[in-house]
Every structure is written in C-alpha cells, then in structure tokens.
Amino acid sequence: MKSVIRDISLAKSGKQKINWVRKNMPLLRSLEEEFSKTKPFDGIRITVSVHLEAKTAYLAKLLAIGGGEVSVTGSNPLSTQDDVAAALVEDGLDVYAWYNATEKEFKEHLNLALGCKPNIIIDDGGDLVHLLHTERTELLPHVMGGCEETTTGVIRLKAMEKEGVLKFPMVAVNNAYCKYLFDNRYGTGQSVWDGINRTTNLIVAGKNVVVVGYGWCGKGIALRAKGLGASVIVCEVDPIKAAEAVMDGFKVMTMEDAAKIGDLFITVTGCTRVIHRDHFKLMKDGAILCNAGHFDVEVSVKELEEMAVRKEEQRKNIMGYMLEDGRWINILAEGRLVNLAAGDGHPAEIMDMSFALQALSAEYVLKNYSNLGKKVLDVPEEIDRRVALMKLKSWGVTIDELTEEQKKYLDSWC
C-alpha cells in the first residue's frame, strides 16, 4: 500500500537530519558496510514501530540495506517527525505515520505497517505485539519473532509470557547491559533535560526537582538535575532503589510530601497515576509536570482537566491548568514522553549502541527463531559484548585481555 505521511516535500530537511546522525553513529555505519555485503534480511519483511525521528530512520535504512522489506511507523503520536518520514518514503521505504496523530489515526498507522505481513518486528512499547495477539491474529503465522526496545514493552511481554499467550520469541533489547547502562541512564538523563529546557526556557538551578522512579532512567535524570544545580527529591516504591537514592545523595520521600515542595516533577516509572488528583491539590502555584515514561498514564492529566476551571496554552508544548483557588499547574507535551514529544530524543551516539543491539538481535532471531521458544529472551552475551567492543573501537580505546593462565585460574573457581 502507498505510504501514509503528511508531506513528501519535506524530504530534503529529513535527509539532512538522517545524514547528520549517520555521521555520528559509527556502529551503525560499520553494520551498514557489513550488511550491504552479507544481506542477512534478504527477502524478509520487517515492521519497525519506534519513535520516528532521524536515528530510527537510519536503523530502518540499515535493515533495508541488509535486504529487508521494511515498513515503518511511529510509537508515539507526538514523536514522529514529518520531514524524516518523508525522507524515508523518498528513499523507497514504506512509512505510515505523521506528527500529532489522533488515537484513531495512530492505531490505523500501526495496522497499515503490519499490512506487509512481517516476519520480524522491531517494537517500542509493545503496541505491535499487542495488535498481533488481539486484532491481527491472522498475521501470526508469518511472524518469526522480534525485539523490544523499552522497559514498558518488556513488562507487557513478560506478562504475556507468564500468562502463556505469547506466540513468538521476543528479545528484550532493553535489558541488555549496552542498552540500559547507557541508553536508559545517559540517553534519558540528557534528552529529558534537553526537552524540558528547550520547552520551558527556565533555570533548573535552585529548584526542587522531583524524580518519580529511580530505575536506570530515573538515575540518569536525577544525576543531570543535580549537575544543573537542582535540589533533587526521589519518590520510590522499591525500598532497595530508595536506599540507593539516599546513598547517591538525594532526598527520598513520599509523593504526598514531595508534592508540597516540588517545583518540577518528572515521572519515569512505567506505572499509572503516580501523580494524581490528591497530589495536584497540594502543589505550588506554577508547578511544572512532565513524563519520561513510554505511555501518557503516569501523570493523570484527565483528573487535572476535571479539576481545572480554566485551561490555557502558556507556550508551545506547555498547557496550563488553573484550579479553583487560582493556582496554575503546567503540563509539558500533554504528559507524553517529554524527551521526544518536546525534543529530538536521545543523542545519536547513544542510540548508535541501542540500535546496533536491535539490528544484531533481529539477525539473531532470524537465524534461530525455530529454537527459541515462545518467550522473552535476553540479548545474547556475545552480542552485548560485541556492541561494547565496537563502541570502544569507535573511541580509539583498547582494553586488556585475559591470558590463558588467567582464564584457567578463573575457571578453577567456577
């Protein structure tokens, strides 16, 4: 089917963006050289549903260079960049996405992207997997397996595996060391603040910043907030992570207590209603809220809408809600992923590692799917280590190797 995008005339701008990230993604360039020769995906249909901006576009192009028949869609209505979508179409890929899609349009785009009857899927958040197991079950016989990019998607996949309903193998790319130690921590840490700062144009130093959730993404956000001069407060439900936050030098308290003193709130839990009606009642006038989790469920914008007596756009991507007592509470990017809905997402060098994992894991699934079972799998250690070594090589860094004597010594303890 013909691609569904906003405006093909935007392609030139999109190509500039893709060319820029390509220059800064040496791992994917290396795989591009390899895949152009080996053609690992020759004759294979691949559907990609990842935030559709320049880095994702380069991944899609890499899979196509490897012989794949690639269909691309977004994984969030506000993260698709129309010029990047146009550039991919002009380069011969099938794309079904546009910026600010309605809920109905977004779902339609997902379905259109699945229309190629994919053998491999690259998912971000689990929407493709969900559709394949509910409304598009006729496509299941074609699917060999796939890869999942983010924490929320892995949580959904593991729930399906536990229930015994998962119909094909999925590699949890998010759980690879080279993903969460770098993408989740350094990528999210930087890109969230990129999105917040370019949207608000306000200082961070001296403010009380509340980070809700202290997983790897939360750690990165808190670390960058501290570096920007904020007083950081962490809210957690896991006592181990809470203890870690204390030892990292942050204040830890309940959301109820944090709501009273926070200036800027960032949710990054993967859970629902972590900031809700009761918290809004306690917040300062002018409090700013945003979300860095995959779905727009962490800040209950719906409850804030119900409480508000007035709603007014304060600035692009900032919606203000005035409560009965005259206090204003501001929501960035509709409570969607602030680093992508109000920014360009993670830095290119970070996504270089994550997308190298995606490409190599997709190749692994293709070669081994018949023996993998219908379950959630870790990225093989050899792929994780390969990506790390590729990254070190791109930096010009070499490391030591164990001698045979050292290997025997360590083996004697195993």
CSV table of C-alpha atoms in Angstrom, one decimal:
chain,number,residue,atom,x,y,z
A,1,MET,CA,0.0,0.0,0.0
A,2,LYS,CA,1.1,3.6,-0.7
A,3,SER,CA,2.8,5.3,2.3
A,4,VAL,CA,0.7,7.5,4.5
A,5,ILE,CA,2.6,10.6,5.6
A,6,ARG,CA,1.9,14.4,5.9
A,7,ASP,CA,4.0,15.9,3.1
A,8,ILE,CA,6.6,14.4,0.8
A,9,SER,CA,8.0,17.8,0.0
A,10,LEU,CA,9.6,17.9,3.5
A,11,ALA,CA,12.1,15.1,2.5
A,12,LYS,CA,15.1,17.4,2.0
A,13,SER,CA,15.0,18.5,5.6
A,14,GLY,CA,14.5,14.9,6.8
A,15,LYS,CA,17.5,13.7,4.8
A,16,GLN,CA,19.7,16.4,6.4
A,17,LYS,CA,18.7,15.1,9.8
A,18,ILE,CA,19.4,11.5,8.8
A,19,ASN,CA,22.8,12.3,7.2
A,20,TRP,CA,23.8,14.2,10.4
A,21,VAL,CA,23.0,11.3,12.7
A,22,ARG,CA,24.7,8.8,10.3
A,23,LYS,CA,27.9,10.8,10.7
A,24,ASN,CA,27.6,10.4,14.4
A,25,MET,CA,26.6,6.7,14.6
A,26,PRO,CA,29.8,4.7,13.8
A,27,LEU,CA,28.4,1.4,15.0
A,28,LEU,CA,25.5,1.5,12.5
A,29,ARG,CA,27.9,2.6,9.8
A,30,SER,CA,30.0,-0.4,10.5
A,31,LEU,CA,27.0,-2.7,10.3
A,32,GLU,CA,25.9,-0.9,7.1
A,33,GLU,CA,29.1,-1.9,5.5
A,34,GLU,CA,28.7,-5.5,6.8
A,35,PHE,CA,25.0,-5.9,5.9
A,36,SER,CA,25.5,-4.4,2.4
A,37,LYS,CA,27.6,-7.5,1.7
A,38,THR,CA,26.0,-10.2,3.8
A,39,LYS,CA,22.3,-9.2,3.2
A,40,PRO,CA,21.1,-11.0,6.3
A,41,PHE,CA,17.5,-9.9,5.8
A,42,ASP,CA,17.2,-10.7,2.1
A,43,GLY,CA,13.6,-11.4,1.4
A,44,ILE,CA,12.5,-10.8,5.0
A,45,ARG,CA,9.6,-8.4,5.8
A,46,ILE,CA,10.2,-6.2,8.8
A,47,THR,CA,7.9,-3.8,10.6
A,48,VAL,CA,9.5,-1.1,12.7
A,49,SER,CA,7.5,0.8,15.3
A,50,VAL,CA,9.9,3.1,17.1
A,51,HIS,CA,9.8,6.8,17.7
A,52,LEU,CA,10.1,8.1,14.1
A,53,GLU,CA,12.9,10.5,14.1
A,54,ALA,CA,16.4,10.5,12.4
A,55,LYS,CA,18.1,7.8,14.4
A,56,THR,CA,15.2,5.4,13.9
A,57,ALA,CA,15.2,6.3,10.2
A,58,TYR,CA,18.8,5.3,10.0
A,59,LEU,CA,18.1,1.9,11.7
A,60,ALA,CA,15.2,1.3,9.2
A,61,LYS,CA,17.6,2.2,6.3
A,62,LEU,CA,20.2,-0.2,7.7
A,63,LEU,CA,17.7,-3.1,7.8
A,64,ALA,CA,16.7,-2.3,4.2
A,65,ILE,CA,20.4,-2.2,3.1
A,66,GLY,CA,20.6,-5.7,4.7
A,67,GLY,CA,17.9,-6.8,2.2
A,68,GLY,CA,14.8,-6.3,4.3
A,69,GLU,CA,11.4,-5.2,3.0
A,70,VAL,CA,10.9,-2.5,5.7
A,71,SER,CA,7.6,-0.9,6.8
A,72,VAL,CA,7.9,1.9,9.4
A,73,THR,CA,5.5,3.6,11.8
A,74,GLY,CA,5.9,5.6,15.0
A,75,SER,CA,5.4,4.5,18.6
A,76,ASN,CA,4.0,7.8,19.9
A,77,PRO,CA,1.7,10.3,18.3
A,78,LEU,CA,3.9,13.3,19.2
A,79,SER,CA,7.4,11.9,18.5
A,80,THR,CA,7.1,11.4,14.7
A,81,GLN,CA,9.0,14.0,12.6
A,82,ASP,CA,7.2,14.5,9.3
A,83,ASP,CA,10.3,15.5,7.4
A,84,VAL,CA,12.1,12.3,8.5
A,85,ALA,CA,9.1,10.2,7.4
A,86,ALA,CA,9.1,12.0,4.0
A,87,ALA,CA,12.8,11.3,3.6
A,88,LEU,CA,12.3,7.6,4.2
A,89,VAL,CA,9.5,7.4,1.6
A,90,GLU,CA,11.6,9.2,-0.9
A,91,ASP,CA,14.3,6.6,-0.3
A,92,GLY,CA,11.9,3.8,-1.1
A,93,LEU,CA,10.7,2.6,2.3
A,94,ASP,CA,7.0,2.3,3.3
A,95,VAL,CA,6.0,4.7,6.1
A,96,TYR,CA,2.7,5.1,7.9
A,97,ALA,CA,3.0,7.9,10.4
A,98,TRP,CA,2.6,11.6,11.0
A,99,TYR,CA,3.1,14.1,13.8
A,100,ASN,CA,0.2,14.6,16.3
A,101,ALA,CA,-1.9,11.7,15.0
A,102,THR,CA,-5.2,11.1,16.7
A,103,GLU,CA,-5.7,7.9,18.7
A,104,LYS,CA,-7.7,6.5,15.8
A,105,GLU,CA,-5.0,7.6,13.2
A,106,PHE,CA,-2.2,6.2,15.3
A,107,LYS,CA,-3.8,2.8,15.6
A,108,GLU,CA,-4.6,2.9,11.8
A,109,HIS,CA,-0.9,3.6,11.1
A,110,LEU,CA,0.2,0.6,13.2
A,111,ASN,CA,-2.2,-1.6,11.3
A,112,LEU,CA,-1.1,-0.3,8.0
A,113,ALA,CA,2.5,-1.0,8.9
A,114,LEU,CA,1.6,-4.6,9.8
A,115,GLY,CA,0.0,-4.9,6.4
A,116,CYS,CA,3.3,-6.2,4.9
A,117,LYS,CA,2.8,-9.5,6.9
A,118,PRO,CA,6.0,-9.0,8.8
A,119,ASN,CA,8.4,-11.8,9.6
A,120,ILE,CA,10.4,-9.7,12.1
A,121,ILE,CA,9.1,-6.9,14.2
A,122,ILE,CA,11.0,-4.1,16.0
A,123,ASP,CA,8.7,-2.8,18.7
A,124,ASP,CA,8.9,0.1,21.2
A,125,GLY,CA,6.3,-0.2,24.0
A,126,GLY,CA,4.6,-3.3,22.8
A,127,ASP,CA,1.9,-2.0,20.5
A,128,LEU,CA,2.8,-4.2,17.6
A,129,VAL,CA,2.8,-7.3,19.7
A,130,HIS,CA,-0.5,-6.4,21.3
A,131,LEU,CA,-2.2,-5.9,17.9
A,132,LEU,CA,-0.8,-9.1,16.6
A,133,HIS,CA,-2.2,-11.0,19.5
A,134,THR,CA,-5.6,-9.4,19.5
A,135,GLU,CA,-6.9,-7.8,16.3
A,136,ARG,CA,-4.4,-9.1,13.7
A,137,THR,CA,-4.0,-12.7,14.7
A,138,GLU,CA,-4.2,-13.8,11.0
A,139,LEU,CA,-0.7,-12.4,10.7
A,140,LEU,CA,0.8,-14.6,13.4
A,141,PRO,CA,1.8,-17.5,11.1
A,142,HIS,CA,4.2,-15.1,9.3
A,143,VAL,CA,6.0,-13.8,12.4
A,144,MET,CA,9.3,-15.4,13.3
A,145,GLY,CA,9.9,-13.1,16.3
A,146,GLY,CA,11.2,-9.7,17.1
A,147,CYS,CA,12.9,-7.3,19.5
A,148,GLU,CA,11.5,-4.9,22.1
A,149,GLU,CA,13.2,-1.5,22.8
A,150,THR,CA,11.9,-0.2,26.1
A,151,THR,CA,11.1,-1.1,29.7
A,152,THR,CA,7.3,-0.7,29.3
A,153,GLY,CA,7.3,-3.1,26.4
A,154,VAL,CA,9.3,-5.7,28.2
A,155,ILE,CA,6.9,-5.5,31.1
A,156,ARG,CA,4.0,-6.2,28.8
A,157,LEU,CA,5.8,-9.0,27.1
A,158,LYS,CA,6.7,-10.7,30.4
A,159,ALA,CA,3.1,-10.5,31.5
A,160,MET,CA,2.1,-12.2,28.2
A,161,GLU,CA,4.8,-14.9,28.7
A,162,LYS,CA,3.6,-15.5,32.2
A,163,GLU,CA,0.0,-15.9,31.0
A,164,GLY,CA,1.2,-18.3,28.3
A,165,VAL,CA,-0.2,-16.3,25.5
A,166,LEU,CA,3.0,-15.0,23.7
A,167,LYS,CA,3.1,-16.6,20.3
A,168,PHE,CA,6.7,-16.0,19.2
A,169,PRO,CA,10.1,-15.2,20.7
A,170,MET,CA,10.9,-11.6,21.6
A,171,VAL,CA,14.4,-10.3,22.5
A,172,ALA,CA,14.3,-7.8,25.4
A,173,VAL,CA,16.9,-5.4,23.9
A,174,ASN,CA,16.1,-3.0,26.8
A,175,ASN,CA,17.6,-5.5,29.3
A,176,ALA,CA,21.0,-5.7,27.6
A,177,TYR,CA,23.9,-4.1,29.5
A,178,CYS,CA,24.7,-1.9,26.5
A,179,LYS,CA,21.2,-0.6,26.5
A,180,TYR,CA,20.1,0.2,30.0
A,181,LEU,CA,23.5,1.2,31.3
A,182,PHE,CA,23.9,3.8,28.6
A,183,ASP,CA,20.6,4.5,26.8
A,184,ASN,CA,18.4,4.5,29.9
A,185,ARG,CA,20.9,6.3,32.1
A,186,TYR,CA,22.9,8.7,29.9
A,187,GLY,CA,20.5,8.9,27.0
A,188,THR,CA,17.4,9.6,29.1
A,189,GLY,CA,19.3,11.7,31.5
A,190,GLN,CA,20.4,14.1,28.8
A,191,SER,CA,17.4,14.0,26.4
A,192,VAL,CA,14.8,14.6,29.1
A,193,TRP,CA,16.6,17.8,30.2
A,194,ASP,CA,17.0,18.8,26.6
A,195,GLY,CA,13.2,18.6,26.2
A,196,ILE,CA,12.4,20.3,29.4
A,197,ASN,CA,14.9,23.2,28.9
A,198,ARG,CA,14.1,24.0,25.3
A,199,THR,CA,10.4,23.9,26.1
A,200,THR,CA,10.4,26.0,29.3
A,201,ASN,CA,13.4,28.2,28.9
A,202,LEU,CA,13.6,28.3,32.7
A,203,ILE,CA,16.6,27.8,35.0
A,204,VAL,CA,17.0,24.5,36.8
A,205,ALA,CA,19.5,25.6,39.5
A,206,GLY,CA,17.9,26.2,42.9
A,207,LYS,CA,14.7,24.4,42.1
A,208,ASN,CA,13.2,21.4,43.8
A,209,VAL,CA,13.1,18.7,41.2
A,210,VAL,CA,11.1,15.6,42.0
A,211,VAL,CA,12.1,12.4,40.1
A,212,VAL,CA,9.4,9.8,40.4
A,213,GLY,CA,11.0,6.4,39.9
A,214,TYR,CA,14.7,5.5,40.5
A,215,GLY,CA,15.3,2.9,37.9
A,216,TRP,CA,18.1,3.4,35.4
A,217,CYS,CA,16.2,6.2,33.6
A,218,GLY,CA,15.4,7.9,36.9
A,219,LYS,CA,19.0,7.7,38.0
A,220,GLY,CA,20.1,9.4,34.8
A,221,ILE,CA,17.5,12.2,35.2
A,222,ALA,CA,18.4,12.8,38.8
A,223,LEU,CA,22.1,12.9,38.1
A,224,ARG,CA,21.7,15.5,35.4
A,225,ALA,CA,19.3,17.5,37.6
A,226,LYS,CA,22.0,17.6,40.3
A,227,GLY,CA,24.6,18.7,37.8
A,228,LEU,CA,22.3,21.5,36.7
A,229,GLY,CA,22.1,22.8,40.3
A,230,ALA,CA,18.7,21.4,41.4
A,231,SER,CA,17.8,20.1,44.8
A,232,VAL,CA,16.7,16.6,43.9
A,233,ILE,CA,13.9,14.6,45.6
A,234,VAL,CA,13.3,11.0,44.7
A,235,CYS,CA,10.0,9.1,45.1
A,236,GLU,CA,10.1,5.3,45.0
A,237,VAL,CA,8.1,2.2,46.0
A,238,ASP,CA,11.1,-0.1,45.9
A,239,PRO,CA,13.0,0.1,49.3
A,240,ILE,CA,16.2,-1.0,47.7
A,241,LYS,CA,16.1,1.7,45.0
A,242,ALA,CA,15.0,4.2,47.6
A,243,ALA,CA,18.1,3.3,49.8
A,244,GLU,CA,20.3,3.6,46.7
A,245,ALA,CA,18.9,7.1,46.1
A,246,VAL,CA,19.7,8.2,49.6
A,247,MET,CA,23.2,6.9,49.3
A,248,ASP,CA,23.5,8.8,46.0
A,249,GLY,CA,22.9,12.0,47.9
A,250,PHE,CA,19.2,12.6,47.1
A,251,LYS,CA,16.3,13.3,49.4
A,252,VAL,CA,13.7,10.5,49.4
A,253,MET,CA,10.1,11.0,50.5
A,254,THR,CA,6.5,10.1,49.6
A,255,MET,CA,4.8,11.7,46.6
A,256,GLU,CA,2.4,13.3,49.1
A,257,ASP,CA,5.3,15.1,50.8
A,258,ALA,CA,7.1,15.9,47.6
A,259,ALA,CA,4.0,17.4,46.0
A,260,LYS,CA,4.1,20.2,48.6
A,261,ILE,CA,7.6,21.4,47.8
A,262,GLY,CA,8.4,20.4,44.3
A,263,ASP,CA,8.9,22.9,41.5
A,264,LEU,CA,9.4,20.5,38.7
A,265,PHE,CA,8.1,16.9,38.6
A,266,ILE,CA,9.4,14.2,36.2
A,267,THR,CA,7.7,10.7,36.2
A,268,VAL,CA,9.7,7.8,34.9
A,269,THR,CA,8.1,4.7,36.5
A,270,GLY,CA,6.3,2.8,33.7
A,271,CYS,CA,3.2,2.7,36.0
A,272,THR,CA,-0.1,4.5,36.1
A,273,ARG,CA,-1.4,7.5,38.1
A,274,VAL,CA,1.8,8.1,40.0
A,275,ILE,CA,0.8,11.8,40.2
A,276,HIS,CA,-3.0,12.3,40.6
A,277,ARG,CA,-5.8,14.4,41.9
A,278,ASP,CA,-4.7,14.3,45.6
A,279,HIS,CA,-1.2,15.5,44.6
A,280,PHE,CA,-2.4,18.3,42.4
A,281,LYS,CA,-4.3,19.7,45.4
A,282,LEU,CA,-1.0,20.1,47.3
A,283,MET,CA,1.2,21.6,44.6
A,284,LYS,CA,2.7,25.1,44.4
A,285,ASP,CA,1.3,27.7,42.0
A,286,GLY,CA,3.3,27.3,38.8
A,287,ALA,CA,4.4,23.8,39.3
A,288,ILE,CA,5.6,22.1,36.1
A,289,LEU,CA,4.9,18.4,35.4
A,290,CYS,CA,6.2,16.1,32.7
A,291,ASN,CA,6.6,12.4,31.9
A,292,ALA,CA,9.5,10.4,30.7
A,293,GLY,CA,7.8,7.0,30.7
A,294,HIS,CA,6.6,5.4,27.5
A,295,PHE,CA,2.8,5.9,27.9
A,296,ASP,CA,1.0,9.1,28.9
A,297,VAL,CA,-0.6,7.5,32.0
A,298,GLU,CA,1.9,8.4,34.8
A,299,VAL,CA,0.6,12.0,35.3
A,300,SER,CA,-3.2,11.9,35.4
A,301,VAL,CA,-3.9,14.7,33.0
A,302,LYS,CA,-7.5,13.6,32.8
A,303,GLU,CA,-8.0,14.3,36.5
A,304,LEU,CA,-6.3,17.6,36.3
A,305,GLU,CA,-8.6,18.6,33.4
A,306,GLU,CA,-11.6,17.7,35.6
A,307,MET,CA,-10.3,19.8,38.4
A,308,ALA,CA,-9.4,22.9,36.3
A,309,VAL,CA,-11.7,25.9,35.9
A,310,ARG,CA,-9.5,27.2,33.1
A,311,LYS,CA,-7.1,25.8,30.6
A,312,GLU,CA,-4.7,27.9,28.5
A,313,GLU,CA,-1.6,27.2,26.4
A,314,GLN,CA,1.3,29.0,28.2
A,315,ARG,CA,3.9,28.4,25.5
A,316,LYS,CA,4.3,25.8,22.8
A,317,ASN,CA,4.1,22.3,24.4
A,318,ILE,CA,3.1,23.8,27.8
A,319,MET,CA,-0.6,23.6,28.8
A,320,GLY,CA,-1.6,25.5,31.9
A,321,TYR,CA,-4.5,24.4,34.1
A,322,MET,CA,-5.9,26.9,36.7
A,323,LEU,CA,-7.6,25.4,39.7
A,324,GLU,CA,-10.4,26.9,41.8
A,325,ASP,CA,-8.1,28.6,44.2
A,326,GLY,CA,-6.2,30.4,41.3
A,327,ARG,CA,-3.1,28.1,41.3
A,328,TRP,CA,-1.7,27.1,37.9
A,329,ILE,CA,-0.3,23.7,37.2
A,330,ASN,CA,1.6,23.2,33.9
A,331,ILE,CA,1.9,20.1,31.9
A,332,LEU,CA,4.6,19.6,29.3
A,333,ALA,CA,3.9,17.8,26.0
A,334,GLU,CA,0.5,16.6,27.1
A,335,GLY,CA,2.1,14.2,29.6
A,336,ARG,CA,3.7,12.2,26.8
A,337,LEU,CA,7.4,11.4,26.5
A,338,VAL,CA,8.9,14.8,27.1
A,339,ASN,CA,12.3,14.0,25.5
A,340,LEU,CA,10.6,13.0,22.2
A,341,ALA,CA,7.4,14.9,22.2
A,342,ALA,CA,9.3,18.1,23.1
A,343,GLY,CA,12.7,17.2,21.8
A,344,ASP,CA,14.7,15.0,19.4
A,345,GLY,CA,15.1,12.1,21.8
A,346,HIS,CA,18.4,10.5,22.9
A,347,PRO,CA,21.7,11.6,21.4
A,348,ALA,CA,22.8,9.9,18.3
A,349,GLU,CA,25.9,8.3,19.9
A,350,ILE,CA,23.7,6.6,22.5
A,351,MET,CA,21.1,5.3,20.0
A,352,ASP,CA,24.0,4.0,18.0
A,353,MET,CA,24.5,1.4,20.7
A,354,SER,CA,20.9,0.6,21.2
A,355,PHE,CA,20.1,0.3,17.5
A,356,ALA,CA,23.2,-1.8,16.9
A,357,LEU,CA,21.7,-4.2,19.5
A,358,GLN,CA,18.4,-4.1,17.7
A,359,ALA,CA,19.9,-4.9,14.3
A,360,LEU,CA,22.1,-7.7,15.6
A,361,SER,CA,19.3,-9.1,17.8
A,362,ALA,CA,16.9,-9.1,14.8
A,363,GLU,CA,19.6,-11.0,12.8
A,364,TYR,CA,19.9,-13.5,15.8
A,365,VAL,CA,16.1,-14.1,15.8
A,366,LEU,CA,16.1,-14.7,12.1
A,367,LYS,CA,18.8,-17.3,12.3
A,368,ASN,CA,17.5,-19.1,15.5
A,369,TYR,CA,13.7,-18.4,15.8
A,370,SER,CA,12.7,-22.1,15.4
A,371,ASN,CA,14.8,-23.0,18.5
A,372,LEU,CA,14.0,-20.0,20.7
A,373,GLY,CA,10.5,-20.9,22.0
A,374,LYS,CA,7.6,-18.5,22.6
A,375,LYS,CA,9.2,-16.4,25.3
A,376,VAL,CA,11.0,-13.3,26.2
A,377,LEU,CA,14.8,-13.7,25.7
A,378,ASP,CA,17.8,-11.7,26.8
A,379,VAL,CA,20.2,-10.3,24.3
A,380,PRO,CA,22.9,-13.0,23.8
A,381,GLU,CA,26.0,-12.1,25.8
A,382,GLU,CA,28.2,-12.2,22.7
A,383,ILE,CA,26.1,-9.5,21.0
A,384,ASP,CA,26.2,-7.3,24.1
A,385,ARG,CA,30.0,-7.6,24.3
A,386,ARG,CA,30.3,-7.1,20.5
A,387,VAL,CA,28.5,-3.8,20.7
A,388,ALA,CA,30.6,-2.7,23.7
A,389,LEU,CA,33.8,-3.5,21.8
A,390,MET,CA,32.5,-1.8,18.7
A,391,LYS,CA,31.9,1.3,20.8
A,392,LEU,CA,35.3,1.2,22.4
A,393,LYS,CA,36.9,0.9,18.9
A,394,SER,CA,35.0,3.9,17.7
A,395,TRP,CA,36.5,5.9,20.5
A,396,GLY,CA,40.0,4.5,19.8
A,397,VAL,CA,40.1,2.7,23.1
A,398,THR,CA,41.7,-0.7,23.5
A,399,ILE,CA,41.5,-2.9,26.6
A,400,ASP,CA,43.4,-5.9,28.1
A,401,GLU,CA,42.5,-9.5,27.5
A,402,LEU,CA,42.9,-12.4,29.9
A,403,THR,CA,45.9,-14.6,29.4
A,404,GLU,CA,45.4,-18.3,29.2
A,405,GLU,CA,46.8,-18.6,32.7
A,406,GLN,CA,44.3,-16.1,34.0
A,407,LYS,CA,41.4,-17.9,32.2
A,408,LYS,CA,42.4,-21.2,33.8
A,409,TYR,CA,42.7,-19.5,37.2
A,410,LEU,CA,39.2,-18.1,37.0
A,411,ASP,CA,37.8,-21.3,35.6
A,412,SER,CA,39.2,-23.2,38.6
A,413,TRP,CA,36.8,-21.1,40.8
A,414,CYS,CA,33.7,-21.8,38.8
